[in-house]
GROMACS .gro file of C-alpha atoms in nm:
model
  232
    1UNK     CA    1   9.295  10.102  11.677
    2UNK     CA    2   9.513   9.970  11.396
    3UNK     CA    3   9.628  10.293  11.267
    4UNK     CA    4   9.535  10.336  10.839
    5UNK     CA    5   9.868  10.277  10.630
    6UNK     CA    6  10.023  10.156  10.285
    7UNK     CA    7  10.198   9.883  10.203
    8UNK     CA    8  10.548   9.962  10.199
    9UNK     CA    9  10.791  10.002   9.848
   10UNK     CA   10  10.855   9.642   9.689
   11UNK     CA   11  11.219   9.599   9.572
   12UNK     CA   12  11.355   9.396   9.320
   13UNK     CA   13  11.682   9.196   9.278
   14UNK     CA   14  11.767   9.463   9.017
   15UNK     CA   15  11.691   9.805   9.214
   16UNK     CA   16  11.896   9.563   9.538
   17UNK     CA   17  12.206   9.556   9.336
   18UNK     CA   18  12.196   9.934   9.213
   19UNK     CA   19  12.157  10.014   9.597
   20UNK     CA   20  12.439   9.770   9.714
   21UNK     CA   21  12.664   9.896   9.387
   22UNK     CA   22  12.632  10.260   9.488
   23UNK     CA   23  12.769  10.208   9.816
   24UNK     CA   24  12.490  10.339  10.004
   25UNK     CA   25  12.483  10.081  10.275
   26UNK     CA   26  12.591   9.819  10.492
   27UNK     CA   27  12.435   9.529  10.677
   28UNK     CA   28  12.129   9.504  10.456
   29UNK     CA   29  11.974   9.250  10.289
   30UNK     CA   30  11.661   9.207  10.029
   31UNK     CA   31  11.387   8.947  10.233
   32UNK     CA   32  11.089   8.947  10.049
   33UNK     CA   33  11.102   9.256   9.870
   34UNK     CA   34  11.207   9.456  10.143
   35UNK     CA   35  11.542   9.589  10.227
   36UNK     CA   36  11.614   9.465  10.572
   37UNK     CA   37  11.887   9.589  10.802
   38UNK     CA   38  12.098   9.279  10.997
   39UNK     CA   39  12.280   9.175  11.256
   40UNK     CA   40  12.133   9.155  11.607
   41UNK     CA   41  11.761   9.220  11.493
   42UNK     CA   42  11.676   9.189  11.183
   43UNK     CA   43  11.431   9.453  11.104
   44UNK     CA   44  11.294   9.723  10.823
   45UNK     CA   45  11.544   9.946  10.737
   46UNK     CA   46  11.442  10.296  10.828
   47UNK     CA   47  11.525  10.545  10.511
   48UNK     CA   48  11.650  10.870  10.611
   49UNK     CA   49  11.552  11.199  10.373
   50UNK     CA   50  11.930  11.219  10.252
   51UNK     CA   51  11.879  10.809  10.164
   52UNK     CA   52  11.566  10.882   9.972
   53UNK     CA   53  11.705  11.165   9.807
   54UNK     CA   54  11.980  10.961   9.667
   55UNK     CA   55  11.748  10.688   9.532
   56UNK     CA   56  11.625  10.984   9.354
   57UNK     CA   57  11.890  11.090   9.203
   58UNK     CA   58  12.020  10.769   9.120
   59UNK     CA   59  11.643  10.722   8.896
   60UNK     CA   60  11.606  10.381   9.108
   61UNK     CA   61  11.247  10.520   9.214
   62UNK     CA   62  11.172  10.684   8.855
   63UNK     CA   63  10.844  10.597   8.725
   64UNK     CA   64  10.726  10.457   9.075
   65UNK     CA   65  10.454  10.643   9.279
   66UNK     CA   66  10.624  10.642   9.614
   67UNK     CA   67  10.690  10.860   9.934
   68UNK     CA   68  10.880  10.848  10.221
   69UNK     CA   69  10.659  10.876  10.567
   70UNK     CA   70  10.859  10.850  10.869
   71UNK     CA   71  11.184  10.619  10.742
   72UNK     CA   72  10.952  10.425  10.509
   73UNK     CA   73  10.903  10.404  10.150
   74UNK     CA   74  10.586  10.339  10.102
   75UNK     CA   75  10.408  10.279   9.781
   76UNK     CA   76  10.065  10.496   9.687
   77UNK     CA   77   9.704  10.388   9.595
   78UNK     CA   78   9.680  10.398   9.224
   79UNK     CA   79   9.488  10.748   9.155
   80UNK     CA   80   9.147  10.678   8.999
   81UNK     CA   81   8.970  10.925   8.770
   82UNK     CA   82   8.757  11.127   9.041
   83UNK     CA   83   9.068  11.191   9.213
   84UNK     CA   84   9.232  11.328   8.933
   85UNK     CA   85   8.950  11.536   8.813
   86UNK     CA   86   8.945  11.660   9.140
   87UNK     CA   87   9.324  11.826   9.146
   88UNK     CA   88   9.222  11.994   8.830
   89UNK     CA   89   8.956  12.151   8.990
   90UNK     CA   90   9.163  12.226   9.304
   91UNK     CA   91   9.451  12.426   9.071
   92UNK     CA   92   9.195  12.568   8.836
   93UNK     CA   93   9.026  12.709   9.166
   94UNK     CA   94   9.343  12.811   9.371
   95UNK     CA   95   9.590  12.878   9.101
   96UNK     CA   96   9.427  13.215   9.029
   97UNK     CA   97   9.457  13.325   9.409
   98UNK     CA   98   9.814  13.122   9.522
   99UNK     CA   99  10.044  13.237   9.170
  100UNK     CA  100  10.368  13.427   9.190
  101UNK     CA  101  10.227  13.742   9.151
  102UNK     CA  102  10.060  13.683   9.473
  103UNK     CA  103  10.382  13.554   9.670
  104UNK     CA  104  10.300  13.181   9.575
  105UNK     CA  105  10.409  12.892   9.438
  106UNK     CA  106  10.133  12.601   9.377
  107UNK     CA  107  10.301  12.252   9.392
  108UNK     CA  108  10.016  12.020   9.273
  109UNK     CA  109  10.205  11.659   9.421
  110UNK     CA  110  10.522  11.767   9.456
  111UNK     CA  111  10.753  11.670   9.690
  112UNK     CA  112  10.776  11.833  10.040
  113UNK     CA  113  11.074  11.794  10.269
  114UNK     CA  114  10.961  11.747  10.616
  115UNK     CA  115  11.312  11.663  10.809
  116UNK     CA  116  11.240  11.688  11.114
  117UNK     CA  117  10.963  11.391  11.066
  118UNK     CA  118  11.191  11.200  10.822
  119UNK     CA  119  10.936  11.256  10.552
  120UNK     CA  120  10.865  11.353  10.211
  121UNK     CA  121  10.512  11.340  10.099
  122UNK     CA  122  10.356  11.460   9.759
  123UNK     CA  123  10.049  11.621   9.864
  124UNK     CA  124   9.801  11.668   9.589
  125UNK     CA  125   9.834  12.065   9.616
  126UNK     CA  126  10.065  12.245   9.850
  127UNK     CA  127  10.054  12.670   9.892
  128UNK     CA  128  10.437  12.744   9.963
  129UNK     CA  129  10.566  13.102  10.002
  130UNK     CA  130  10.797  13.208   9.778
  131UNK     CA  131  11.030  13.239  10.042
  132UNK     CA  132  11.046  12.970  10.209
  133UNK     CA  133  11.331  12.772  10.300
  134UNK     CA  134  11.454  12.471  10.096
  135UNK     CA  135  11.690  12.178  10.154
  136UNK     CA  136  11.980  12.043  10.029
  137UNK     CA  137  11.805  11.913   9.736
  138UNK     CA  138  11.574  12.240   9.659
  139UNK     CA  139  11.243  12.089   9.780
  140UNK     CA  140  11.073  12.352  10.043
  141UNK     CA  141  11.051  12.229  10.386
  142UNK     CA  142  10.712  12.376  10.479
  143UNK     CA  143  10.369  12.498  10.329
  144UNK     CA  144  10.080  12.761  10.429
  145UNK     CA  145   9.837  12.535  10.318
  146UNK     CA  146   9.817  12.135  10.232
  147UNK     CA  147   9.562  11.975  10.024
  148UNK     CA  148   9.482  11.594  10.015
  149UNK     CA  149   9.237  11.421   9.801
  150UNK     CA  150   9.106  11.108   9.958
  151UNK     CA  151   8.894  10.814   9.739
  152UNK     CA  152   9.030  10.497   9.883
  153UNK     CA  153   9.295  10.628  10.104
  154UNK     CA  154   9.043  10.815  10.305
  155UNK     CA  155   9.143  10.685  10.651
  156UNK     CA  156   9.508  10.669  10.571
  157UNK     CA  157   9.515  11.096  10.469
  158UNK     CA  158   9.300  11.160  10.758
  159UNK     CA  159   9.456  10.933  11.039
  160UNK     CA  160   9.821  10.908  10.944
  161UNK     CA  161   9.898  11.258  10.706
  162UNK     CA  162   9.681  11.468  10.894
  163UNK     CA  163   9.902  11.425  11.224
  164UNK     CA  164  10.171  11.407  11.044
  165UNK     CA  165  10.103  11.776  10.890
  166UNK     CA  166  10.031  11.898  11.245
  167UNK     CA  167  10.356  11.774  11.361
  168UNK     CA  168  10.551  11.961  11.084
  169UNK     CA  169  10.381  12.289  11.201
  170UNK     CA  170  10.161  12.343  10.908
  171UNK     CA  171   9.903  12.542  10.972
  172UNK     CA  172   9.577  12.455  10.813
  173UNK     CA  173   9.539  12.090  10.607
  174UNK     CA  174   9.238  12.027  10.398
  175UNK     CA  175   9.086  11.656  10.272
  176UNK     CA  176   8.843  11.625  10.042
  177UNK     CA  177   8.677  11.403  10.096
  178UNK     CA  178   8.498  11.254   9.790
  179UNK     CA  179   8.296  10.934   9.911
  180UNK     CA  180   8.096  11.189  10.122
  181UNK     CA  181   8.154  11.468   9.890
  182UNK     CA  182   8.282  11.721  10.195
  183UNK     CA  183   8.565  11.931  10.244
  184UNK     CA  184   8.743  11.863  10.620
  185UNK     CA  185   8.961  12.162  10.690
  186UNK     CA  186   9.215  12.130  10.994
  187UNK     CA  187   9.368  12.378  11.189
  188UNK     CA  188   9.578  12.467  11.486
  189UNK     CA  189   9.819  12.193  11.535
  190UNK     CA  190   9.877  12.126  11.916
  191UNK     CA  191  10.069  11.836  12.128
  192UNK     CA  192   9.904  11.538  12.157
  193UNK     CA  193  10.084  11.271  12.345
  194UNK     CA  194   9.817  10.993  12.255
  195UNK     CA  195   9.852  11.045  11.879
  196UNK     CA  196  10.132  10.888  11.684
  197UNK     CA  197  10.327  11.179  11.589
  198UNK     CA  198  10.283  11.332  11.908
  199UNK     CA  199  10.082  11.596  11.739
  200UNK     CA  200   9.708  11.635  11.604
  201UNK     CA  201   9.481  11.957  11.465
  202UNK     CA  202   9.283  12.098  11.749
  203UNK     CA  203   9.004  12.249  11.518
  204UNK     CA  204   8.821  12.052  11.256
  205UNK     CA  205   8.524  12.179  11.033
  206UNK     CA  206   8.336  11.956  10.798
  207UNK     CA  207   8.194  12.194  10.521
  208UNK     CA  208   7.963  12.028  10.283
  209UNK     CA  209   7.863  12.159   9.926
  210UNK     CA  210   7.688  12.531   9.959
  211UNK     CA  211   7.943  12.618  10.224
  212UNK     CA  212   8.263  12.811  10.147
  213UNK     CA  213   8.598  12.799  10.310
  214UNK     CA  214   8.855  13.102  10.333
  215UNK     CA  215   9.181  13.002  10.374
  216UNK     CA  216   9.397  13.118  10.696
  217UNK     CA  217   9.676  13.260  10.455
  218UNK     CA  218   9.435  13.474  10.221
  219UNK     CA  219   9.107  13.539  10.451
  220UNK     CA  220   8.915  13.747  10.243
  221UNK     CA  221   8.976  13.465   9.935
  222UNK     CA  222   8.601  13.264   9.939
  223UNK     CA  223   8.617  12.913   9.758
  224UNK     CA  224   8.284  12.727   9.745
  225UNK     CA  225   8.308  12.371   9.833
  226UNK     CA  226   8.133  12.244   9.532
  227UNK     CA  227   8.387  12.423   9.333
  228UNK     CA  228   8.652  12.199   9.460
  229UNK     CA  229   8.463  11.837   9.377
  230UNK     CA  230   8.386  11.664   9.052
  231UNK     CA  231   8.071  11.673   8.881
  232UNK     CA  232   7.892  11.385   8.980
   0.00000   0.00000   0.00000
């Protein structure tokens, strides 16, 4: 089965010239919009987290909706209005329980650095404890809970991001499934040699409207599934 993915970011000649001028690389070429590593074997350049942070600092990625996923800079799918409204609902529902007064930051579509995986995704929602360690760029390197909203990206968020979050040791991952109007709850990361990331979530629950969920980090907080979904 082919793993769901997203297209690599396509670089312009102007972007490429800025990369060269910044002195970031040696032995690379721009081929049909891809930055390729040349030498014995021509292959796509694998970006490190440090590379990616430098691109951000240089402003090269400004205005581009991209994420670093396992060394590839991927172009994210455009956000539809149901997706946007769901992020608003999630924020309004979760913020009263997860804020600086309760010891957390609620981060909406902000970078989360995962150095061991060479990833910097931007989950739709990440609940991050205030004392979470950060990398050199100040990004948190873990989260207590991550939430993705899936419309056209359902297979990608389930089959690729889920195992990545498990590999990063994130204990709980919620996937708001808009096409089926349900919440998929993933918990208990475990090693799995068959997974492309080497990890998966052992527990998966599918919760429908009328049901509720309590986050692992706050088991007394009961959240109704319909409160996370846009009005049909």
